[in-house]
Structure formats: structure tokens, C-alpha cells
GROMACS .gro file of C-alpha atoms in nm:
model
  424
    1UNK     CA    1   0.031   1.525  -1.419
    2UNK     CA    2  -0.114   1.301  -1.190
    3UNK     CA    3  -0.215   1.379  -0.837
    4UNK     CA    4   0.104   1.333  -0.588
    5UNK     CA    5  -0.059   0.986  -0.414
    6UNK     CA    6  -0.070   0.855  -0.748
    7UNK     CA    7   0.233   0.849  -0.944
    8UNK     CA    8   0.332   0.657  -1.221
    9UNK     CA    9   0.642   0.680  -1.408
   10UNK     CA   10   0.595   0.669  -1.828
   11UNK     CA   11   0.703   0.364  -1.878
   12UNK     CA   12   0.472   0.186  -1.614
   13UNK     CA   13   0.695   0.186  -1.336
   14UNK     CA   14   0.459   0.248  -1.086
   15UNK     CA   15   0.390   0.561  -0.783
   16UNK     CA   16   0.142   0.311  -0.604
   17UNK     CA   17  -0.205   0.400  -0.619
   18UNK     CA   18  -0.263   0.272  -0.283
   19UNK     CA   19  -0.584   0.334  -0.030
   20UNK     CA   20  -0.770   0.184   0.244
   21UNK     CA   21  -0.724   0.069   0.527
   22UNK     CA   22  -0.870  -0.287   0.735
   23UNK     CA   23  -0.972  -0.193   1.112
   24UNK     CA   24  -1.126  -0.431   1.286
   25UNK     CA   25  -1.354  -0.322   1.602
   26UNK     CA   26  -1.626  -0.551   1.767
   27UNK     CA   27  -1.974  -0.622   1.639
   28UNK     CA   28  -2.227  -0.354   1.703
   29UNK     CA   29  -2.558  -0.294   1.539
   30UNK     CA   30  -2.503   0.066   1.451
   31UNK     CA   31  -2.234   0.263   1.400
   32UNK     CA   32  -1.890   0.195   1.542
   33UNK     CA   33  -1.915   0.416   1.902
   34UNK     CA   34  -1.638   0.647   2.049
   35UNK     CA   35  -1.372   0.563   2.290
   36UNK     CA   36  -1.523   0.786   2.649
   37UNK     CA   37  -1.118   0.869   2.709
   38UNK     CA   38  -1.045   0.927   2.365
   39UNK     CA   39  -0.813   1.235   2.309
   40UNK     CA   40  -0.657   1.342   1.997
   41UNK     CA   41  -0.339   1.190   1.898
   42UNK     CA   42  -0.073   1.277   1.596
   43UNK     CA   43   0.288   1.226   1.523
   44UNK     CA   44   0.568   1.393   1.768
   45UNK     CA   45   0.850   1.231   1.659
   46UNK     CA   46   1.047   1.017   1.427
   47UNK     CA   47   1.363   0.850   1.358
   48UNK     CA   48   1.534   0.630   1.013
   49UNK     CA   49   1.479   0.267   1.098
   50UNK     CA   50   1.778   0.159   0.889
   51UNK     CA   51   1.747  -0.244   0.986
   52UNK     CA   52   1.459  -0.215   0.786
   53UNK     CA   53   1.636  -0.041   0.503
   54UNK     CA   54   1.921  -0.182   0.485
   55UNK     CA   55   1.750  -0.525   0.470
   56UNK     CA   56   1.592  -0.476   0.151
   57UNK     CA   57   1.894  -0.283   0.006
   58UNK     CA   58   2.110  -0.618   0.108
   59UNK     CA   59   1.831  -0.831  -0.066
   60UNK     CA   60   1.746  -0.661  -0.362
   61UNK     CA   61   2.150  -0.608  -0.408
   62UNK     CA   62   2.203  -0.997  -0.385
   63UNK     CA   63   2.298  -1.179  -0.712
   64UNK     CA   64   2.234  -1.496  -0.594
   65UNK     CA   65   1.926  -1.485  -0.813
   66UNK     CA   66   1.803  -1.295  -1.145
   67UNK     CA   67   1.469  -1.410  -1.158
   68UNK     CA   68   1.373  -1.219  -0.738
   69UNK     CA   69   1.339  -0.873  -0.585
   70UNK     CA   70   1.586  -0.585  -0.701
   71UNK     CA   71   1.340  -0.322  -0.634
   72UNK     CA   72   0.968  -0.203  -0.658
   73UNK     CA   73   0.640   0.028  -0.470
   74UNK     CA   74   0.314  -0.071  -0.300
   75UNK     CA   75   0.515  -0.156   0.062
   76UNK     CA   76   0.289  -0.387   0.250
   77UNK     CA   77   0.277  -0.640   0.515
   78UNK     CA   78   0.132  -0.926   0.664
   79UNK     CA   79   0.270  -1.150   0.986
   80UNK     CA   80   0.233  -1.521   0.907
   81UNK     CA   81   0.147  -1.771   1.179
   82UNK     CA   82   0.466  -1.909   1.226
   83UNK     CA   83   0.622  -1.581   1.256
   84UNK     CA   84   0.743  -1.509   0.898
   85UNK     CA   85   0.640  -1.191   0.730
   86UNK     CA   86   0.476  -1.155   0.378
   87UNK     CA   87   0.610  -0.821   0.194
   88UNK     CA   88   0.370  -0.748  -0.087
   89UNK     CA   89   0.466  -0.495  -0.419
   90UNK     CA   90   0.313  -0.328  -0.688
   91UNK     CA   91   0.530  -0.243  -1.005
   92UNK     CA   92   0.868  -0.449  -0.924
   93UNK     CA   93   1.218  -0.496  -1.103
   94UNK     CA   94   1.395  -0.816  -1.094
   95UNK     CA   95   1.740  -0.896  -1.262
   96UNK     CA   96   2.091  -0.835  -1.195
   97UNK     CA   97   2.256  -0.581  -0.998
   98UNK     CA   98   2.595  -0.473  -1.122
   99UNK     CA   99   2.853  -0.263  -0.935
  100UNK     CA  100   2.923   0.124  -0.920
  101UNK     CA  101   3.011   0.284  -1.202
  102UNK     CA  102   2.690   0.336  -1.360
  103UNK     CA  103   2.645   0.434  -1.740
  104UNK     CA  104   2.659   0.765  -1.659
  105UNK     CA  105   2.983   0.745  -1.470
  106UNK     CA  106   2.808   0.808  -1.100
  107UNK     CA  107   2.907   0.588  -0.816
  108UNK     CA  108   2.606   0.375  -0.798
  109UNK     CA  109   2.451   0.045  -0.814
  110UNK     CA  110   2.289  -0.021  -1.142
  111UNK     CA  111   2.020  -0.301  -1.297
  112UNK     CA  112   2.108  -0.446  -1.607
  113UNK     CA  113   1.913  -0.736  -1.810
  114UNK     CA  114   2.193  -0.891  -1.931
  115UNK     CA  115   2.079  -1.253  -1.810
  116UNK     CA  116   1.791  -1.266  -2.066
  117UNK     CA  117   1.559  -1.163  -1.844
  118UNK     CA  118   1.341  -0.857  -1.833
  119UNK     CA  119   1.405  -0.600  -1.535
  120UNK     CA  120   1.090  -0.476  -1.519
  121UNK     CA  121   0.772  -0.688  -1.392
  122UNK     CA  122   0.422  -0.620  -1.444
  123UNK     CA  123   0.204  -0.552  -1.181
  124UNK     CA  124   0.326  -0.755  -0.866
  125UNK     CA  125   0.586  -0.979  -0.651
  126UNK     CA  126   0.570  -1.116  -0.316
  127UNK     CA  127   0.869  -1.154  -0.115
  128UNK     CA  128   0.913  -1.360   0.226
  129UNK     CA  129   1.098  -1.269   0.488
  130UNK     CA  130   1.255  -1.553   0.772
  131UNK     CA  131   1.112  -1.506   1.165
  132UNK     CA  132   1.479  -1.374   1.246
  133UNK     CA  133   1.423  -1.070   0.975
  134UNK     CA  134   1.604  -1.188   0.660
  135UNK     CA  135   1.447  -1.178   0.333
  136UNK     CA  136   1.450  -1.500   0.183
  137UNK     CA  137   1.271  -1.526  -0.112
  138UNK     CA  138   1.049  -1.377  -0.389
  139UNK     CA  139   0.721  -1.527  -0.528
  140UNK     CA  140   0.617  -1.463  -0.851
  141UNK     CA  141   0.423  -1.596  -1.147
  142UNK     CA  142   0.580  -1.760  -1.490
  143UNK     CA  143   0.896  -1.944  -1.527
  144UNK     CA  144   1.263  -1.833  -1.359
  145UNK     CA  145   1.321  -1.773  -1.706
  146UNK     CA  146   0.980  -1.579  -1.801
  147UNK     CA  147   0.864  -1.462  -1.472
  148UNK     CA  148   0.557  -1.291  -1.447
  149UNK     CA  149   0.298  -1.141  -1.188
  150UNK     CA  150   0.255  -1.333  -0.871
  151UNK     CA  151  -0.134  -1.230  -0.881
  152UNK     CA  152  -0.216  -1.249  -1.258
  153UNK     CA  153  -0.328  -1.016  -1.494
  154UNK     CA  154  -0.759  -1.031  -1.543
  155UNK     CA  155  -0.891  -1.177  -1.863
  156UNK     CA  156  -0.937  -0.917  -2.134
  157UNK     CA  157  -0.655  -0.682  -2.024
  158UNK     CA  158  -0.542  -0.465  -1.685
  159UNK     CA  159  -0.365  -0.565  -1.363
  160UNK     CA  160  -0.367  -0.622  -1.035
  161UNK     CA  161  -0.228  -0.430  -0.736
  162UNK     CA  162  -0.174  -0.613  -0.379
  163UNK     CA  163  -0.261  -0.383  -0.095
  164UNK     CA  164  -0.377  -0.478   0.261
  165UNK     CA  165  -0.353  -0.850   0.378
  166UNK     CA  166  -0.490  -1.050   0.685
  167UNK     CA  167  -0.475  -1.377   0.795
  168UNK     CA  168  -0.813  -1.519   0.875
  169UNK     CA  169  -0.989  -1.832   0.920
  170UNK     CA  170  -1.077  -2.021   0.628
  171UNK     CA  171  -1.425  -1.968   0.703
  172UNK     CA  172  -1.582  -1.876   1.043
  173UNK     CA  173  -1.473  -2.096   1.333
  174UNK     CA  174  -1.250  -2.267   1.100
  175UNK     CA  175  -0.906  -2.367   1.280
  176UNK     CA  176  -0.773  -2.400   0.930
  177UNK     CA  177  -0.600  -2.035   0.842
  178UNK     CA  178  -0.497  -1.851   0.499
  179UNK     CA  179  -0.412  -1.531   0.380
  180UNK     CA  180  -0.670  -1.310   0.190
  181UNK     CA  181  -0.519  -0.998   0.023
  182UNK     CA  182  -0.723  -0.754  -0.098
  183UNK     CA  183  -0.637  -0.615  -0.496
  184UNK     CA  184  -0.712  -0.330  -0.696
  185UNK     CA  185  -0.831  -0.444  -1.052
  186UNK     CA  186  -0.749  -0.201  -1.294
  187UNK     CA  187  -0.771  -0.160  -1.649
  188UNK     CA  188  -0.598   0.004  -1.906
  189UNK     CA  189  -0.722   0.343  -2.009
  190UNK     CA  190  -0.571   0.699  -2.190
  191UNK     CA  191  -0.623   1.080  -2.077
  192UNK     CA  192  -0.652   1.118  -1.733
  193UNK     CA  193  -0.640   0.730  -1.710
  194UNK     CA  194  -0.318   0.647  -1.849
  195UNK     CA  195  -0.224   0.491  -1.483
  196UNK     CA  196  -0.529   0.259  -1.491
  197UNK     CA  197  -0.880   0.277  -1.497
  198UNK     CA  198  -1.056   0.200  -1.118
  199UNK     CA  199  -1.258  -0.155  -1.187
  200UNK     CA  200  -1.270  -0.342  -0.862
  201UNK     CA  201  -1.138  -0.475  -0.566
  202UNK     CA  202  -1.089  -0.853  -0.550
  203UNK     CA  203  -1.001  -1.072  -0.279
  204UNK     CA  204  -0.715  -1.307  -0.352
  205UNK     CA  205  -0.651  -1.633  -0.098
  206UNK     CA  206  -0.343  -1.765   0.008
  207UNK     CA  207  -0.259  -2.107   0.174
  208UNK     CA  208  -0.094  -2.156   0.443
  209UNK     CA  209   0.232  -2.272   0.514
  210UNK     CA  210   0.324  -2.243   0.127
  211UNK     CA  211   0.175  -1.950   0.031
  212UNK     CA  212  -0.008  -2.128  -0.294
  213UNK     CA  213  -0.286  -1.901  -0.441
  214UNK     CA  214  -0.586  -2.033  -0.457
  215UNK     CA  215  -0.786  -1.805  -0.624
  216UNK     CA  216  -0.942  -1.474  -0.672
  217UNK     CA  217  -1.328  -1.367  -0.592
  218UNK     CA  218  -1.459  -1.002  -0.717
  219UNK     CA  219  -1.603  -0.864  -0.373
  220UNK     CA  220  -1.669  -0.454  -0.455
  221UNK     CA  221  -1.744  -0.418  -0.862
  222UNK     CA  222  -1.786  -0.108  -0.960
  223UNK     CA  223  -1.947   0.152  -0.764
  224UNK     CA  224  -2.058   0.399  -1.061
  225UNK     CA  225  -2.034   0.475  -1.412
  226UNK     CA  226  -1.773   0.746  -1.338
  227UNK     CA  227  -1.452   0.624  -1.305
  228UNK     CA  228  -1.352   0.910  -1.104
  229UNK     CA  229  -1.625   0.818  -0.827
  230UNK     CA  230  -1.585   0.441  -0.807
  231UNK     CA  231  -1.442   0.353  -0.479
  232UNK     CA  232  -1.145   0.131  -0.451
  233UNK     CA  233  -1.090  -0.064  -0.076
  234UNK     CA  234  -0.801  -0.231   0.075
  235UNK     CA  235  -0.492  -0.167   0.216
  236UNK     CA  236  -0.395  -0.090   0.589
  237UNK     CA  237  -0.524  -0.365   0.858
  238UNK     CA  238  -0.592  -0.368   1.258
  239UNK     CA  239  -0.730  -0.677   1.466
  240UNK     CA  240  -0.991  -0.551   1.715
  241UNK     CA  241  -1.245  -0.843   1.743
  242UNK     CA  242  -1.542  -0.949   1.500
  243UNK     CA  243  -1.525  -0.726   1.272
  244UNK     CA  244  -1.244  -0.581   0.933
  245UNK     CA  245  -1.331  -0.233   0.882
  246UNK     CA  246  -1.176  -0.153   0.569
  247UNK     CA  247  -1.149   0.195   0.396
  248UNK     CA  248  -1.126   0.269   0.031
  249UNK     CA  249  -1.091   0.580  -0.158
  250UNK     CA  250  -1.192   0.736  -0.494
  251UNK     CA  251  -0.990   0.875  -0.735
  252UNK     CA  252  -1.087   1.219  -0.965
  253UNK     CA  253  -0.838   1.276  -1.149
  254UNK     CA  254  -0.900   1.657  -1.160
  255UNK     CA  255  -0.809   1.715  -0.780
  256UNK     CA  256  -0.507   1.630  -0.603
  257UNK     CA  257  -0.688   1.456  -0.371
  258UNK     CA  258  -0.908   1.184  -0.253
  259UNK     CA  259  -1.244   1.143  -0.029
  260UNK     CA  260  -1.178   0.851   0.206
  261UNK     CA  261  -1.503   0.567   0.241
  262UNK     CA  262  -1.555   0.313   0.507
  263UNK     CA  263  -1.669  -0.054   0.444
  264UNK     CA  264  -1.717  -0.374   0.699
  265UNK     CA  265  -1.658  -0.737   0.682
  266UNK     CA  266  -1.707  -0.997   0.950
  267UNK     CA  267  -1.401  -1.146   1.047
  268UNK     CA  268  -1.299  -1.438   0.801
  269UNK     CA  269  -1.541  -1.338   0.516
  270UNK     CA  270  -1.340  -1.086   0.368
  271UNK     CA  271  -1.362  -1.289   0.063
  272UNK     CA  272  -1.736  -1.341   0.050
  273UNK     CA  273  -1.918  -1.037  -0.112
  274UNK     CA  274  -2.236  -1.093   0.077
  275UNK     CA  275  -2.128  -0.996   0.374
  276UNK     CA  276  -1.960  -0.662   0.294
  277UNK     CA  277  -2.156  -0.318   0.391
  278UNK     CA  278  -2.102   0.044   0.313
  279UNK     CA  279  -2.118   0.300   0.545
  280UNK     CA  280  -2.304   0.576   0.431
  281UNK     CA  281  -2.339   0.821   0.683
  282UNK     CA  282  -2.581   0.719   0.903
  283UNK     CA  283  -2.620   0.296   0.787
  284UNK     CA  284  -2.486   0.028   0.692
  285UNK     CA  285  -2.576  -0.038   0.321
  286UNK     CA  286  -2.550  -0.347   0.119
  287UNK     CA  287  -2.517  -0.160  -0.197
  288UNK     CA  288  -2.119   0.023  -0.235
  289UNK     CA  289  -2.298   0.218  -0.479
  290UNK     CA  290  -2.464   0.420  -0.139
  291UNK     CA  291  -2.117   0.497   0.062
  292UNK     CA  292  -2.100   0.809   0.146
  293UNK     CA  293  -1.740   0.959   0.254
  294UNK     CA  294  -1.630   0.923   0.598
  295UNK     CA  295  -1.329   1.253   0.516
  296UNK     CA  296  -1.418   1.430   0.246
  297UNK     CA  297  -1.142   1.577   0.014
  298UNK     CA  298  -1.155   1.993   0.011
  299UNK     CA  299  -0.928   2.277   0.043
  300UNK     CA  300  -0.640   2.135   0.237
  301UNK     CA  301  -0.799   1.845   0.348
  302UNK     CA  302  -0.825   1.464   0.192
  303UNK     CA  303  -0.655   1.180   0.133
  304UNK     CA  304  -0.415   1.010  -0.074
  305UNK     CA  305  -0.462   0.715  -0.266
  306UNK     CA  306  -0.246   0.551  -0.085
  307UNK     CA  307  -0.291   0.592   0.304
  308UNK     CA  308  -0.312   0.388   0.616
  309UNK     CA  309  -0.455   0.356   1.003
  310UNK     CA  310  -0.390   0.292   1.264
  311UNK     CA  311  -0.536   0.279   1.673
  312UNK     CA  312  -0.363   0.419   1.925
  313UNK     CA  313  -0.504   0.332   2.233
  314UNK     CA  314  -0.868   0.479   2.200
  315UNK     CA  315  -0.821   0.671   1.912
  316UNK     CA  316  -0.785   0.628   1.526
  317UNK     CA  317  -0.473   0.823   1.318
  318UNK     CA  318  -0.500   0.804   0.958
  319UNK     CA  319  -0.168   0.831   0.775
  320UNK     CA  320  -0.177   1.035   0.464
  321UNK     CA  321   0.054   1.197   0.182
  322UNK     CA  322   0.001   1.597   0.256
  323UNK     CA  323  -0.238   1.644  -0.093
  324UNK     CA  324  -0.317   1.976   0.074
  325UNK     CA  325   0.042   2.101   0.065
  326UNK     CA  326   0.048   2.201  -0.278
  327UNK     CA  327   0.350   2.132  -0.541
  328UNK     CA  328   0.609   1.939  -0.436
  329UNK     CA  329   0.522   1.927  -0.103
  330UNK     CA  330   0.229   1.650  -0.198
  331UNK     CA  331   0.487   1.444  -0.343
  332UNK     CA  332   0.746   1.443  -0.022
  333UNK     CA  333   0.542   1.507   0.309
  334UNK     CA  334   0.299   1.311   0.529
  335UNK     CA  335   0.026   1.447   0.776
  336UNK     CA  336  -0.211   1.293   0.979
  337UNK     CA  337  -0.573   1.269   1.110
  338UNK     CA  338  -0.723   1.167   1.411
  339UNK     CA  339  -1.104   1.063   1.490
  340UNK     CA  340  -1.246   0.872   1.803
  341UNK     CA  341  -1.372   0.637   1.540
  342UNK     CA  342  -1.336   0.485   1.226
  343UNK     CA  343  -1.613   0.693   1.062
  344UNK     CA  344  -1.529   1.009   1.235
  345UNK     CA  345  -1.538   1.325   1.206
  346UNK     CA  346  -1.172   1.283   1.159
  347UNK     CA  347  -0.986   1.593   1.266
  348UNK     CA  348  -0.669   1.744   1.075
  349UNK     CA  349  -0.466   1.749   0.895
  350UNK     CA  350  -0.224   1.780   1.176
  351UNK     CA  351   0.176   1.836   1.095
  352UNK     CA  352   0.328   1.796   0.867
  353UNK     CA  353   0.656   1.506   0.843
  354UNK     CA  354   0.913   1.562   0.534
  355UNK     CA  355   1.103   1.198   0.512
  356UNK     CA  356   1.507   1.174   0.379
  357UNK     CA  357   1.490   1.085   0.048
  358UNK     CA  358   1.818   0.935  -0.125
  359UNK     CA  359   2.047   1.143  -0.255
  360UNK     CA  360   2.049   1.135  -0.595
  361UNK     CA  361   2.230   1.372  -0.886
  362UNK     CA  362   1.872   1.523  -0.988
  363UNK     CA  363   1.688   1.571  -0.575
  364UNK     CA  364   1.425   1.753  -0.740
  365UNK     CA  365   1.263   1.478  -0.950
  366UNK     CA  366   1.271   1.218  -0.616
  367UNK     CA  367   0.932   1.170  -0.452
  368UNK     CA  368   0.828   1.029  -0.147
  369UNK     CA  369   0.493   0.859  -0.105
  370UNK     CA  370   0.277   0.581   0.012
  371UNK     CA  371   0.288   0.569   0.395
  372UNK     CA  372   0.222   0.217   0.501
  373UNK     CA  373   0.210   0.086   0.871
  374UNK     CA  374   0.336  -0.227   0.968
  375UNK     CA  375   0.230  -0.289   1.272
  376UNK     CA  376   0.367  -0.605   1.374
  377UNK     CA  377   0.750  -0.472   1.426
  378UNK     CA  378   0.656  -0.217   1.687
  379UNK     CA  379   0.865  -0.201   1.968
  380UNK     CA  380   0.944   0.029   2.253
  381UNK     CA  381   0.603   0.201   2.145
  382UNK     CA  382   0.710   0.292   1.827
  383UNK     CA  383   0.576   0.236   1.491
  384UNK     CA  384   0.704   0.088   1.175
  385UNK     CA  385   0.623   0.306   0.885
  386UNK     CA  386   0.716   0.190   0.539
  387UNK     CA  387   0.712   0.467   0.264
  388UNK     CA  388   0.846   0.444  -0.109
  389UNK     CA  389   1.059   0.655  -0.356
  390UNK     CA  390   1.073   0.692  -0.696
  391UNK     CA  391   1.196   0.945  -0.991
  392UNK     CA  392   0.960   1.193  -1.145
  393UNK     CA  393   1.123   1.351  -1.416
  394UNK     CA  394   1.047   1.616  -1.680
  395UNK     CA  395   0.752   1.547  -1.852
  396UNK     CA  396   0.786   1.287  -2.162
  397UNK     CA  397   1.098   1.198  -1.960
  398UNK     CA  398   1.128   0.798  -1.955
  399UNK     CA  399   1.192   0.702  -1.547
  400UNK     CA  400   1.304   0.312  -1.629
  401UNK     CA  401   1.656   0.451  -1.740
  402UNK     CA  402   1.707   0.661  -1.413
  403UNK     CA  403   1.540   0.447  -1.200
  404UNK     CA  404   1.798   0.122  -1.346
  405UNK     CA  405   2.098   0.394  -1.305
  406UNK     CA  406   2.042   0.392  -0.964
  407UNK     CA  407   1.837   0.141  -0.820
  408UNK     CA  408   1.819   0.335  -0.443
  409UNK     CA  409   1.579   0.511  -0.638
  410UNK     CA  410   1.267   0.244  -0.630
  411UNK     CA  411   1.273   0.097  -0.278
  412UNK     CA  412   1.101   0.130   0.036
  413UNK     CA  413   1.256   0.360   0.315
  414UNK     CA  414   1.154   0.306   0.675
  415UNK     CA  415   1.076   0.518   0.987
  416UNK     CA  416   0.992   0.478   1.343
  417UNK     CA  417   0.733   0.692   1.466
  418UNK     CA  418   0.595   0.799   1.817
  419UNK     CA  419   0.272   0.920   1.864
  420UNK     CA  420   0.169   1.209   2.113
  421UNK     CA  421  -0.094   1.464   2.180
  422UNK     CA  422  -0.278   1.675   1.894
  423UNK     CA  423  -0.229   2.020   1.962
  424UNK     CA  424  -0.526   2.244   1.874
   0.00000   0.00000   0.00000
């Protein structure tokens, strides 16, 4: 079974494999220093956001289309210039959604490919959403007819997974802006790999106003022969002058956890290889190979793959499924971390916050996972945090028929959190 941040149903729908996060603090020589007022900080309180919610049940409910959005994992964000939002997925379903009854006689909304189409879309969508909040529409790859990944598939085999994106200058002092996205390349493997095999992260480049890709460049190849130590960076980003920290994470697949890894860019040359470093305890290294962990996974500590920071104020909080909680608490409840910096020592975990989770005729085999901020809806000093659901059944157990029985079942749920002091 694989290891609660990393979930993947049978038949390829997809528990996000998610990890990193971009930080961005200003240019220093060294290491990045601490905050002199810096205090501890973790999560005190929370509440549903159900705007958010509701807003992608509305969408992905909408027949309008059968070729856009009905459902899918990998929850991220990105604010575009002129105020829109990008809303990036991993695995995602598409096609029609038909009214309650279901097959199984529940009172639920079901998916059906009765249009032709397929319902199920390997590896990745894109969906827009208006300045006033409404999702509008979905980008993908292919033909309305034959759609396929928005980011395609590498030559010779594998997939792609979206996780953190940024908009950036086209190149250093550029006025000209575009979206980079950073993507896990995986390939397909067996054993303890059947979810993927860790290749590399890419960067991917999106224009602006229209969103065109225009290409993909390989920044972070493979960081060691074993696939359980190579190092995989993306996902969570904050502006804080010249610099995108960005953390990764590695993935051995005989612990239920993952060792956390920190990695710099300059601002706008996220997709230029050259310029990335690696921290690796002490330096800044040119080769990934030489990262060293910044949280190391151990007894209850480590991260997820999928994760995501934050600042508040002076201080750092790292977002994390609990992989220390053991059984099914790794698969429903987040913690936290806190460090005066973005290579530590981070210091946790601290809580421990158990998200609703739809109801659903078999509770037991519904996860919750991949905590994702998204920064750019706070308000009133709280935070937007995205996280996803899916169905994990019995072993050998196909998900794709329960999760198109009841499509509440693969879509992102929403929170607002408040931060407050870490207790010791």
C-alpha cells in the first residue's frame, strides 16, 4: 500500500504525489538568515470555506460541456495579472454528469461516458477561473472529441504532474510576463512503483493573456540511481524579493514518509537550469545530486509528498499530511511545522487538524490529503487551504466505479485557517 501522501487509486485515478514548495526571500550570499522577532507559529483554528467548494461542485456539475472539469486531485493555484486565477490538476475526469439516482440506487450525482467521450483523463487539466470567482473554462490537450493532457505525456512513455506555478518575467528585467509551472516527470514502473517512477522536474511556460504553452525545459534530472532518493521540486510558492526558494521531496517507498530538500532560483529563471542550487546543509551546490535534507523524515516526523509553505510574518509553517500518525490517521489529518527559515531546523510536528470529508455509504475508504495554500484569497487574515478526497478501497478494489458513483468523491474541499502561537 502506498504511503498516505501518495495515493493512487488502481485504475490510475490519482492520490497526488505532490511536494515542494516556491519561497522566495531576498538575495544573500549564504544561507537564508532568521527573522530577530521570529516566534513559533501553527494552526489555532479553522472553518469550511464553502464559496470555494461549492464553486467547483457548481462547475464540475455543469453540462454545458463534456469535453471540461467534472472532477480531479493535485489542487493548485496561480493569480494571473489581470486578476484571473489558474487552477491546475493532476489525474482529472471530464464528461457528463447525470442526476441522482446512481447505479447503485444512492441519491447522488453520477459520471457517465455516454457522449463518446472518455471520463477519465491522463495526467492533467487546467481550469480558469473569471476575476469575480467563477470558473469558466478548462484547458486541455487533443480534440473536444479526443481530449487529452493539457501538459503532454514525455516521449518514450510516463506523465506529467502540474504542481507549483508563478508568474515571472520572461527573462530578468523583462516587462513581458508568463507563467512557468513546475512538473513532476514520471515514468511508468511495477512493485513499489506502480504510481510512477520519480524522473524529473521540468519547467513548463505559459503565455500570457492566452495561456498558450510554449514549451517544456528539464531543470532537476535525476538526482541518483535510486529511485527512492531522487528528489522531486515544485509545488507551493511565496513572493519575497530576488529569490524562488523551492522545496522538493524524495520518495522511499518503504516509509510512510518523506525527507523535505531545499533548492533556489533567481527570480524569473525558474526555467533555466543553470541557475538552480541545492542546499546542502551548509552551501549552496550546483550539483542536486549534493542536497542534503532541510527536515528529515523519522519516527513521527517528515513530510508528505504533497505539502506546502507558507510565511507568516517572520516565520515559515510548512503544511503537511500527519505521516507520523500512523493508519488512517496519515490518510485524513494535517500537522504543521514551523522554522525561522526556510532551511530550518523546522520544529514540530505541531497539532494535529482532521478535515470533513463527504459523506459517503463506505466513510472508511475516503481519504483526505494534499494540503495546498492558496494564498492569494486570504482575507480577514485567514488562509485558503485547498485539500483533496478520494476513495481507497479494499485492496484489488477498482476506485473509477466508486469514484463515477459519486463524483463528491474526487474534488477539492476548502478551509480557512488562522494561524497563532506554537505551544511548547
Amino acid at each position: 500500500m502506498p504511503k498516505a501522501p501518495l495515493i493512487r487509486t488502481v485504475t490510475a485515478a490519482t492520490l497526488l504525489p505532490a511536494v515542494a514548495a516556491l519561497l522566495w526571500v531576498l538575495p544573500r550570499a549564504g544561507a537564508p538568515g532568521r527573522a530577530a522577532d521570529c516566534t513559533g507559529r501553527r494552526i489555532t483554528s479553522w472553518s469550511a470555506d464553502s464559496r470555494h467548494t461549492a464553486e467547483f461542485a457548481r462547475y464540475g456539475n455543469d453540462n454545458t460541456r463534456t469535453d471540461d472539469w467534472t472532477g480531479g486531485d493535485g489542487t493548485h493555484s496561480v493569480r494571473l495579472p489581470d486578476g484571473r486565477t489558474l487552477w491546475l490538476f493532476s489525474d482529472t475526469f471530464l464528461d457528463r454528469i447525470q442526476a441522482p439516482p446512481n447505479p447503485q440506487g444512492e441519491n447522488r450525482r453520477w459520471r457517465t461516458a455516454d457522449t463518446g467521450g472518455t471520463p477519465f483523463l491522463r495526467h492533467n487539466s487546467a481550469v480558469v477561473m473569471s476575476r469575480s470567482g467563477r470558473l469558466e473554462r478548462t484547458l486541455t490537450g487533443g480534440t473536444a472529441a479526443a481530449p487529452g493532457p493539457f501538459f503532454p505525456d514525455p516521449p518514450g512513455g510516463g506523465w506529467r504532474w502540474p504542481v507549483r506555478a508563478s508568474v515571472e518575467p520572461r527573462s530578468p528585467g523583462s516587462p513581458e510576463k508568463v507563467v512557468r509551472v513546475l512538473l513532476w516527470n514520471r515514468a511508468p514502473g511495477t512493485g513499489p512503483w506502480i504510481f510512477g517512477v520519480p524522473r524529473s522536474t521540468e519547467v513548463a511556460t505559459l503565455s500570457l493573456p492566452g495561456l498558450r504553452l510554449e514549451g517544456i525545459t528539464r531543470t532537476v534530472g535525476p538526482s541518483s540511481a535510486d529511485p527512492g532518493r531522487r528528489v522531486l521540486y515544485g509545488a507551493a510558492a511565496v513572493r519575497d524579493g530576488g529569490w524562488t526558494y523551492v522545496f522538493g521531496s524524495d520518495d522511499p517507498p518503504s516509509s510512510p514518509a518523506s525527507s523535505a530538500y531545499l533548492a533556489r532560483v533567481p527570480a524569473g529563471r525558474l526555467g533555466d537550469r543553470a541557475s538552480w542550487r541545492f542546499w546542502d546543509g551548509a552551501h549552496w551546490q550546483r550539483r542536486a545530486g549534493r542536497a542534503g535534507p532541510v527536515l528529515r523524515d523519522g519516527g513521527r516526523r517528515g513530510v508528505g509528498s504533497a505539502f506546502t509553505v507558507v510565511r507568516d510574518g517572520p516565520a515559515w509553517v510548512l503544511i503537511t499530511m500527519d505521516t507520523g500518525g500512523g493508519g488512517a490517521a496519515g490518510m485524513r489529518s494535517l500537522t504543521s511545522y514551523w522554522s525561522c527559515s526556510p532551511h530550518g531546523p523546522w520544529d514540530g510536528p505541531n497539532g494535529r487538524l482532521t478535515p470533513p470529508r463527504p459523506p459517503a455509504a463506505d466513510p472508511q475508504y475516503v481519504a483526505a490529503y494534499n494540503p495546498q495554500a492558496h494564498p492569494e484569497f486570504t482575507a480577514g487574515g485567514a488562509l485558503v487551504l485547498s485539500y483533496d478526497i478520494n476513495w481507497l478501497g479494499p485492496p484489488g478494489v477498482p476506485a473509477d466505479p466508486r469514484l463515477n458513483g459519486d463524483v463528491d468523491l474526487y474534488r477539492p474541499r476548502f478551509l480557512r485557517v488562522r494561524m497563532g502561537p506554537a505551544g511548547r
